Short mmCIF file of C-alpha atoms in Angstrom, two decimals:
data_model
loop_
_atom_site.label_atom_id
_atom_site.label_comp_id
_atom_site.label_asym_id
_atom_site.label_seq_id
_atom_site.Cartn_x
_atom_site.Cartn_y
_atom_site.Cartn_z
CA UNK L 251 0.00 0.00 0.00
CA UNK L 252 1.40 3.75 -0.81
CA UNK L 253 -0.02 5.82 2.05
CA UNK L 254 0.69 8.88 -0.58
CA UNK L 255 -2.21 10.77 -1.27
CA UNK L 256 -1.72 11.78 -5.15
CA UNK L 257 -3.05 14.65 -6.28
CA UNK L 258 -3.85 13.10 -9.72
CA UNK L 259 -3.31 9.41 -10.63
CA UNK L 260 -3.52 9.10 -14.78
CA UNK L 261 -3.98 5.97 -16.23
CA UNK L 262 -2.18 5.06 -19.29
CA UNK L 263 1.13 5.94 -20.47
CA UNK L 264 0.67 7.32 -23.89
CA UNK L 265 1.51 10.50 -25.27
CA UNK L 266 -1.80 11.70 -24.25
CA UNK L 267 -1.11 10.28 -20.36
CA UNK L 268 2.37 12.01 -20.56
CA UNK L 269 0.97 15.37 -21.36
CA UNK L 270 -1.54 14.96 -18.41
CA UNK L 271 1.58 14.07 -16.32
CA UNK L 272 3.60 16.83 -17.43
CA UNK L 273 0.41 19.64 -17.27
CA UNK L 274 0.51 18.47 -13.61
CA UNK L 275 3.79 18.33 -12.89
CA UNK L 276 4.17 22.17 -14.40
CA UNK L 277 0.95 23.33 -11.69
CA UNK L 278 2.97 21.34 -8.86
CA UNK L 279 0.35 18.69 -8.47
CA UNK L 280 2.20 15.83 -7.06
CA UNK L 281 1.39 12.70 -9.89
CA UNK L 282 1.51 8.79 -10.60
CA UNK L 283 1.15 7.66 -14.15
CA UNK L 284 0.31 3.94 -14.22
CA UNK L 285 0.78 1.52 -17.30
CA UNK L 286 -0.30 -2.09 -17.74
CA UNK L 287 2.17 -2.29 -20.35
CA UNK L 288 5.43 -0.15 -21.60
CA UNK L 289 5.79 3.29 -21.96
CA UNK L 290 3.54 4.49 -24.89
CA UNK L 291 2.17 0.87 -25.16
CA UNK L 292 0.07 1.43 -28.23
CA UNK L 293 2.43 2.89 -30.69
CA UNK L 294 4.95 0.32 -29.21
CA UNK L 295 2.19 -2.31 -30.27
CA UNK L 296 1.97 -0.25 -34.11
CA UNK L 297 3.91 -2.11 -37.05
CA UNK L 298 7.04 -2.27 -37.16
CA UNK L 299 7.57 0.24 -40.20
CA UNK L 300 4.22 2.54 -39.87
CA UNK L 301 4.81 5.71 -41.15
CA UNK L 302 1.92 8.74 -39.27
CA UNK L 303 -0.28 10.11 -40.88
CA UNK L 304 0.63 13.02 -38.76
CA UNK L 305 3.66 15.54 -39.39
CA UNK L 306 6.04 15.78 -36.37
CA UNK L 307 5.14 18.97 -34.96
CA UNK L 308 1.65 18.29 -34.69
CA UNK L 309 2.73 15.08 -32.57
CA UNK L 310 4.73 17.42 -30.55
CA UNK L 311 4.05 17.91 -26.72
CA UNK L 312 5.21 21.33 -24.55
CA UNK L 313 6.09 22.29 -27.90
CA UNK L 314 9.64 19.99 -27.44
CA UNK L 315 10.81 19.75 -30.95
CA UNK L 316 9.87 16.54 -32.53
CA UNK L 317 12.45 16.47 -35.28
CA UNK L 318 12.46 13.97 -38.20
CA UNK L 319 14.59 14.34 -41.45
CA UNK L 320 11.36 12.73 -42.99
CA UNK L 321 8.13 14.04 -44.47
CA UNK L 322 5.87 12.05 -41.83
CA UNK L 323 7.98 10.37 -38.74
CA UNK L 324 8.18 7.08 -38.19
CA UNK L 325 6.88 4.33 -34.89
CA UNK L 326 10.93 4.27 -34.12
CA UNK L 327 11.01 8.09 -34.02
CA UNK L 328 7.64 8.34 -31.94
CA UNK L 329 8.78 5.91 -29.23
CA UNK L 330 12.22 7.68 -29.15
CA UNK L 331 10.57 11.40 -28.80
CA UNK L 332 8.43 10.52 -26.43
CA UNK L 333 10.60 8.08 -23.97
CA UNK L 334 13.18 11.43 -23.73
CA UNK L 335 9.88 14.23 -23.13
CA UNK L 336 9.17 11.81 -20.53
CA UNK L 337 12.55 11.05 -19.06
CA UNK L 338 13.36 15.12 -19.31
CA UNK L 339 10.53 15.92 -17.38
CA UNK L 340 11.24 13.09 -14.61
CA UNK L 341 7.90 11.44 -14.85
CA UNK L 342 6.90 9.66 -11.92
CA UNK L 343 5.81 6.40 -14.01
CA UNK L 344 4.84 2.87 -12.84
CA UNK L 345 5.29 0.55 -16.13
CA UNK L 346 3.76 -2.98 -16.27
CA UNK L 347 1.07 -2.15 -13.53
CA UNK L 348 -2.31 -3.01 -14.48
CA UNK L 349 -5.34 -0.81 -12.92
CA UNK L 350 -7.90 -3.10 -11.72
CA UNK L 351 -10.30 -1.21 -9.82
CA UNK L 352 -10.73 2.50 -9.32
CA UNK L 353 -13.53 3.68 -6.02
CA UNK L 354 -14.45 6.60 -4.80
CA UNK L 355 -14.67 6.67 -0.81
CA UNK L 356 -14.81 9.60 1.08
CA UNK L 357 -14.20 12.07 -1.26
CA UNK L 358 -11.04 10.23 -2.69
CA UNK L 359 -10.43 7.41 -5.20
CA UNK L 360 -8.75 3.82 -4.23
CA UNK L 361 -6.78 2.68 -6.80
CA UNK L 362 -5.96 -1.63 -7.29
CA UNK L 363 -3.43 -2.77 -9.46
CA UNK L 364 -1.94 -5.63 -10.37
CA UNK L 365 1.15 -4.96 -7.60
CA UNK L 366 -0.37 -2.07 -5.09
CA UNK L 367 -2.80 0.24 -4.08
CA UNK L 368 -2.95 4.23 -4.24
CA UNK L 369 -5.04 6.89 -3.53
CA UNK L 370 -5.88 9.94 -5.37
CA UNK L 371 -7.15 13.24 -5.27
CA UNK L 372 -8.26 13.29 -8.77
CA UNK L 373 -7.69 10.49 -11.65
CA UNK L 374 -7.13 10.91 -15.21
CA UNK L 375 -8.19 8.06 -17.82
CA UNK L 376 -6.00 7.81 -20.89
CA UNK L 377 -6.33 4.41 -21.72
CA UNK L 378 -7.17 4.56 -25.49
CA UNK L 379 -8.56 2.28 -27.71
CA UNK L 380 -5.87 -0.56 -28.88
CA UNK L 381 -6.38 -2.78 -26.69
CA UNK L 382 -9.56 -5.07 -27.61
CA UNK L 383 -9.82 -5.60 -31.12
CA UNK L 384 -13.19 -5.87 -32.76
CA UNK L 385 -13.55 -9.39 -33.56
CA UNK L 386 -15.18 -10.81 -36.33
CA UNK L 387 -17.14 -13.72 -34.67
CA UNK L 388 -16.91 -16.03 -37.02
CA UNK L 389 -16.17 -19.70 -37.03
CA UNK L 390 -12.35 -20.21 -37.20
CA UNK L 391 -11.22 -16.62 -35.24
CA UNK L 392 -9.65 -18.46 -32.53
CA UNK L 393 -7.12 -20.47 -34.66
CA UNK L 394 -3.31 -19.73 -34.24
CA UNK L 395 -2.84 -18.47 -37.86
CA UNK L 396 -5.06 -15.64 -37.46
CA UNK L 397 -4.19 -12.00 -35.84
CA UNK L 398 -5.86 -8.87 -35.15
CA UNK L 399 -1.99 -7.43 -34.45
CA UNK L 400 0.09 -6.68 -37.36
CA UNK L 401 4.01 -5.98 -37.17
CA UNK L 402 6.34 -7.02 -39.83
CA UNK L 403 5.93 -8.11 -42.76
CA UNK L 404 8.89 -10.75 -43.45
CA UNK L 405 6.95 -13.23 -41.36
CA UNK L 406 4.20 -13.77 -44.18
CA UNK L 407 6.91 -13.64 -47.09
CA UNK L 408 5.61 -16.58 -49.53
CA UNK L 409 2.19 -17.27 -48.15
CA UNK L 410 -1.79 -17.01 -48.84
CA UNK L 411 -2.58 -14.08 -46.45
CA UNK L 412 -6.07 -12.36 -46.63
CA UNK L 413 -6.19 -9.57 -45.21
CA UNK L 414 -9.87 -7.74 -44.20
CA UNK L 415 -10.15 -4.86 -43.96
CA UNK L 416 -10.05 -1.07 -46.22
CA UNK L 417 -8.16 1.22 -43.75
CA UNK L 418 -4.61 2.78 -43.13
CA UNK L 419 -3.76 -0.69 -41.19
CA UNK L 420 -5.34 -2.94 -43.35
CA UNK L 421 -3.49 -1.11 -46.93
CA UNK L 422 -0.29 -0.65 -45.19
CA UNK L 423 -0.05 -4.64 -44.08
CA UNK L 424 -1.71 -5.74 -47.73
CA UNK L 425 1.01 -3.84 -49.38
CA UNK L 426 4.18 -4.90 -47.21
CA UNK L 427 3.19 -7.97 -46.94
CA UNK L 428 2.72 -8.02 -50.70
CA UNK L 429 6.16 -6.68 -51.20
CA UNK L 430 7.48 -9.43 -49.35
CA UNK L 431 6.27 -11.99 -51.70
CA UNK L 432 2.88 -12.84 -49.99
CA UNK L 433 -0.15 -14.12 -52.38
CA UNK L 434 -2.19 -11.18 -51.00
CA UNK L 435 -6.48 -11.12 -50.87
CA UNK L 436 -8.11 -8.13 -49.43
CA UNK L 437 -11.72 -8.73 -47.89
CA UNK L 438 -13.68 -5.17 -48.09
CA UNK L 439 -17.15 -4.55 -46.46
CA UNK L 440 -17.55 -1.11 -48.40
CA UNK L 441 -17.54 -0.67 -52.15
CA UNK L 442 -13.93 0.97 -52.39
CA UNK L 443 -10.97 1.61 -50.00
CA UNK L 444 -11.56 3.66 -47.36
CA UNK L 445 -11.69 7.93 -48.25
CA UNK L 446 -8.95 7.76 -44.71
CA UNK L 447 -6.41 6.07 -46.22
CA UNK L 448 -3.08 7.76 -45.93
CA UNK L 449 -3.13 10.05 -49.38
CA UNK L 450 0.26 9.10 -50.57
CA UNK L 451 -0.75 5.32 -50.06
CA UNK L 452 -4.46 5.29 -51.41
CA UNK L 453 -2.72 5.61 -55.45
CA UNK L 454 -0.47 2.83 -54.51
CA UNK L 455 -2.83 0.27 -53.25
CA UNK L 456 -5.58 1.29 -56.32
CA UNK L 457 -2.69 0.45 -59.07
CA UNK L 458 -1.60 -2.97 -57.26
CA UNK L 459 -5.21 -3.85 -57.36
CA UNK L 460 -5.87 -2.80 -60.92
CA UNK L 461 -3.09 -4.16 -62.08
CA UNK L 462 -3.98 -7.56 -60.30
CA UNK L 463 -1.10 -7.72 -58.02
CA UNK L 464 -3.59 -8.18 -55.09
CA UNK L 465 -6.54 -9.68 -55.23
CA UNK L 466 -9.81 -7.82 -53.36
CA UNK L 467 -13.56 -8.64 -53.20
CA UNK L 468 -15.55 -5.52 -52.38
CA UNK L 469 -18.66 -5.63 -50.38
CA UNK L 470 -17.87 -8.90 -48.73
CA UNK L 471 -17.16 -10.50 -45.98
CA UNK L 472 -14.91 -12.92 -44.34
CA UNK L 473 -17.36 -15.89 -43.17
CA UNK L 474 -15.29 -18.65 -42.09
CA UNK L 475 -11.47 -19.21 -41.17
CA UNK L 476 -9.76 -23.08 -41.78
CA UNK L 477 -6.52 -24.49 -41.31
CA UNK L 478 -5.80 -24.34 -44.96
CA UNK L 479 -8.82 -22.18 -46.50
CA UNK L 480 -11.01 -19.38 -45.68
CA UNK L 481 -14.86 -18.29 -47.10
CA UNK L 482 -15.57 -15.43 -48.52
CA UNK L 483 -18.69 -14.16 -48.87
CA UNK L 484 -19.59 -12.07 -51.59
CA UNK L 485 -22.55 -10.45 -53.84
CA UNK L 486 -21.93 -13.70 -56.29
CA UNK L 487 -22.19 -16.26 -53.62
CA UNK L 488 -19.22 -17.76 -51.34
CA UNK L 489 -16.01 -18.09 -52.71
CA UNK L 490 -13.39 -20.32 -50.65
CA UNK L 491 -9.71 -19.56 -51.62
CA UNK L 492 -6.45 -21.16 -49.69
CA UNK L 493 -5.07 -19.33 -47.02
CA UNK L 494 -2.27 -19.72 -44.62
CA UNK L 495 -3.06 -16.46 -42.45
CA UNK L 496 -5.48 -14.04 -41.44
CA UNK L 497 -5.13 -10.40 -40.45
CA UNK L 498 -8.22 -9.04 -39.24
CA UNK L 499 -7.23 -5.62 -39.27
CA UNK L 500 -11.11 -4.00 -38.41
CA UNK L 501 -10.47 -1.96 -36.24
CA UNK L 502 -9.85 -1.60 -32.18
CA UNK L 503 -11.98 -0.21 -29.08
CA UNK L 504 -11.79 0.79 -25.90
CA UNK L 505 -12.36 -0.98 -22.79
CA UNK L 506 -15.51 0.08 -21.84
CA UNK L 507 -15.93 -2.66 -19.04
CA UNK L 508 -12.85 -1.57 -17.36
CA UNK L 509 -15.04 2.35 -17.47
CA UNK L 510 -17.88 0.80 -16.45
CA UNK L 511 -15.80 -0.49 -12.86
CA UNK L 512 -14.65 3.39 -12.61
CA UNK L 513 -18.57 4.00 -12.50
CA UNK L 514 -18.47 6.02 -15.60
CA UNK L 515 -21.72 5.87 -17.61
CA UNK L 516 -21.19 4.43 -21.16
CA UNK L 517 -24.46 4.30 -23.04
CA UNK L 518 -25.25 0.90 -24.87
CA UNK L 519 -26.31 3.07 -28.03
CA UNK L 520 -23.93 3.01 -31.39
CA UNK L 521 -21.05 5.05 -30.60
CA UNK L 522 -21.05 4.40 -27.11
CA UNK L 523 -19.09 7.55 -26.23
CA UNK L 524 -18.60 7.65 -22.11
CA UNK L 525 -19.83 10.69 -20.37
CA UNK L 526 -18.03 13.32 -20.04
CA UNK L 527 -17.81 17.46 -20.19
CA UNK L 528 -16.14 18.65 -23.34
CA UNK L 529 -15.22 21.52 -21.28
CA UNK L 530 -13.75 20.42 -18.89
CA UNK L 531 -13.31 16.35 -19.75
CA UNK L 532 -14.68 15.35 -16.14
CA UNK L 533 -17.16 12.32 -16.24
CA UNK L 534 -20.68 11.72 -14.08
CA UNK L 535 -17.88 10.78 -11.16
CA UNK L 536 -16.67 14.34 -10.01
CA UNK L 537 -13.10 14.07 -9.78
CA UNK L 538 -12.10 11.71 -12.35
CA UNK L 539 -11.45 12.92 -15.64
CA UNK L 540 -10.50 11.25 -19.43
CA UNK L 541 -8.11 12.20 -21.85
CA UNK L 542 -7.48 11.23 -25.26
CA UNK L 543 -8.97 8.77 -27.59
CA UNK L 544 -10.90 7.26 -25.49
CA UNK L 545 -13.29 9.91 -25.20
CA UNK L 546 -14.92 9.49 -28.36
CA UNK L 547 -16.02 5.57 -27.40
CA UNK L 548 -16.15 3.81 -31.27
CA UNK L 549 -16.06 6.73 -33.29
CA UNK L 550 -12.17 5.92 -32.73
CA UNK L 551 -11.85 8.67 -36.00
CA UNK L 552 -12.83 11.14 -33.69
CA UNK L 553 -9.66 11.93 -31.64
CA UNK L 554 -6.07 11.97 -32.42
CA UNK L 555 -2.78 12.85 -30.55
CA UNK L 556 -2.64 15.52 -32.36
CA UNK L 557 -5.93 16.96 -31.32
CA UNK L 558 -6.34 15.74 -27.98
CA UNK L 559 -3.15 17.28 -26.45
CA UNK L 560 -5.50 20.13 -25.00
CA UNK L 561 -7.31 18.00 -23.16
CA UNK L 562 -4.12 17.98 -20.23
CA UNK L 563 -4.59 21.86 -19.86
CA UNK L 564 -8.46 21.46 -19.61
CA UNK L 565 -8.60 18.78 -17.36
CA UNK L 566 -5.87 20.91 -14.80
CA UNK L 567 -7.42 24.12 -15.15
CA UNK L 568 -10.32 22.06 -14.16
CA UNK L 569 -8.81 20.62 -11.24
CA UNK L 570 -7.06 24.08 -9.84
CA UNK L 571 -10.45 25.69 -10.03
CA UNK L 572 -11.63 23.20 -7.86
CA UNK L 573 -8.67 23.60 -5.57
#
C-alpha cells in the first residue's frame, strides 16, 4: 500500500497520459502515471515500419521539438521522442502495472493494481482504444494463424494471407506484406478503399489492385477461417480460396468494461461515447477525468494525438479551479 495521497493518478502511459503528467507536474500537483504495459504501449504495439499520418510537430508535446529528417515520422522516431519528453521531465511512471479497480470513498479514489494500491485526489483516464480488437465472430477466429496485431511483414513472405479490412492498417499490411512476396487477398465490407487512407498510399494500393497484383472482393465479408482455406462471402455467392493467415485488421476499441468499474456511464447506443464534459473532460464521477482517444467511445476517428493534447490543460485548469 502507498499511504501517498496523489493529487492526480492518470492511467495510461501514452503520449496523451504524458501530457496529463507533465500539465501536472508544471501546476505542482504531485502525480503517478500507471501503465499495464510499456511506456507508450500502443504505438509500441503499431507495425514495425508505420509511417503517421501526422507531421512531427503536430505530434509534438510542450512544444519539445519533434524532429524527423522525414516528411511524416516514423513508430521508431515516436517511441524515441516521447521516452526522452518523458525522461526530461522526470515522470513519476509505474510501467507494467495493471489498474484493476478504481472507487471513490470519502471524497477520494482507491486505486488496485496488479502490484499495489494508491489513492488519489483526482484520476485521469487515458487508456485509449488498442487494446480489444473488434472481432469478427466467425467460425475459425480463434485459430493460431489468425491475428488482429500486425508488425512485420517478413513473417508472411511466400504465403496465402487475406487480409480484411479497407483502412490505413489494413493497406499498409496488404502492401508490405505483398512486397514481401505474400499471395495477397483483401476482404472489403464497403464498395472501395476507405476515403482515410493515408493520401500518398491510397494511389499505390488502387494500381496494385488494378493491375492484379492483389486480389480484393468488395462488399464482402470474411465468413469462415480453416486451417488451410477461408470463405468469402460475396454479392456472387461464397467463394473459398487457400489461405495460410489471417489479419483481421477491423479496427480496435476501448475498454468500456474496465469504465464501467470506474462507475463512468457508457451508453449501450452506437457510438457508445462515455460521459463526459467537453469543457472540462470530467465524467458523471466528479473528480475523475479522461483524456485522449478514449473519449470518443467507437467513433475511434474522432480523436487523435494531435488533437487531444488540450485535453491535459483542460482537465488541470479544471482541477485548480476546484482547488
Amino acid at each position: 500500500m502507498d499511504n501517498s495521497i496523489y493529487d492526480v493518478i492518470i492511467i495510461g502511459a501514452g503520449p496523451i497520459g504524458i501530457a496529463c503528467g507533465i500539465a501536472a507536474k508544471n501546476n505542482n500537483l504531485s502525480h503517478l502515471i500507471i501503465e499495464k504495459g510499456c511506456l507508450v504501449n500502443s504505438l509500441y504495439n503499431y507495425p514495425i515500419n508505420m509511417t503517421f499520418f501526422s507531421s512531427s510537430e503536430r505530434l509534438e508535446i510542450e512544444e519539445i521539438p519533434f524532429v524527423t529528417t522525414n516528411p511524416k515520422p516514423k513508430r521508431a522516431e515516436a517511441l524515441e521522442y516521447y521516452r526522452r519528453v518523458h525522461d526530461k521531465y522526470k515522470l513519476n511512471t509505474c510501467l507494467f502495472e495493471e489498474v484493476l479497480a478504481c472507487n471513490k470513498n470519502e471524497g477520494v479514489f482507491e486505486i488496485k493494481t496488479s502490484k499495489a494500491q494508491y489513492i488519489a485526489k483526482h484520476v485521469i483516464v487515458a487508456t485509449g482504444f488498442y487494446d480489444i480488437p473488434m472481432y469478427l465472430n466467425i467460425p475459425g477466429e480463434n485459430l493460431p494463424k489468425v491475428s488482429h496485431y500486425y508488425k512485420d511483414p517478413h513473417y508472411y513472405a511466400g504465403m496465402n494471407v487475406v487480409v480484411v479490412g479497407a483502412s490505413n492498417s489494413s493497406i499498409d499490411a496488404a502492401l508490405e506484406t505483398y512486397r514481401k512476396g505474400a499471395k495477397v487477398t483483401l476482404v472489403v465490407r464497403g464498395t472501395d478503399i476507405s476515403h482515410r487512407v493515408k493520401y500518398w498510399v491510397r494511389p499505390d494500393i488502387l494500381n496494385r489492385i488494378s493491375e492484379g497484383s492483389i486480389d480484393v472482393y468488395f462488399e464482402s465479408n470474411l465468413s469462415a477461417i480453416r486451417q488451410n482455406e477461408v470463405v468469402i462471402s460475396t454479392p456472387k455467392g461464397d467463394v473459398t480460396i487457400p489461405n495460410d493467415f489471417v489479419l483481421a485488421l477491423t479496427g480496435y476499441r476501448p475498454n468500456f468494461e474496465l469504465l464501467r468499474k470506474f462507475s463512468i456511464n457508457v451508453p449501450d447506443e452506437e457510438c457508445m461515447i462515455p460521459e463526459h464534459n467537453p469543457e472540462t473532460m470530467e465524467t458523471n464521477i466528479e473528480g475523475l477525468y479522461l483524456a485522449g482517444v478514449v473519449c470518443g467511445g467507437l467513433n475511434t476517428h474522432l480523436w487523435f494525438i494531435e488533437n487531444s493534447r488540450i485535453h491535459a490543460k483542460m482537465i488541470m485548469d479544471s482541477i485548480l479551479s476546484k482547488n
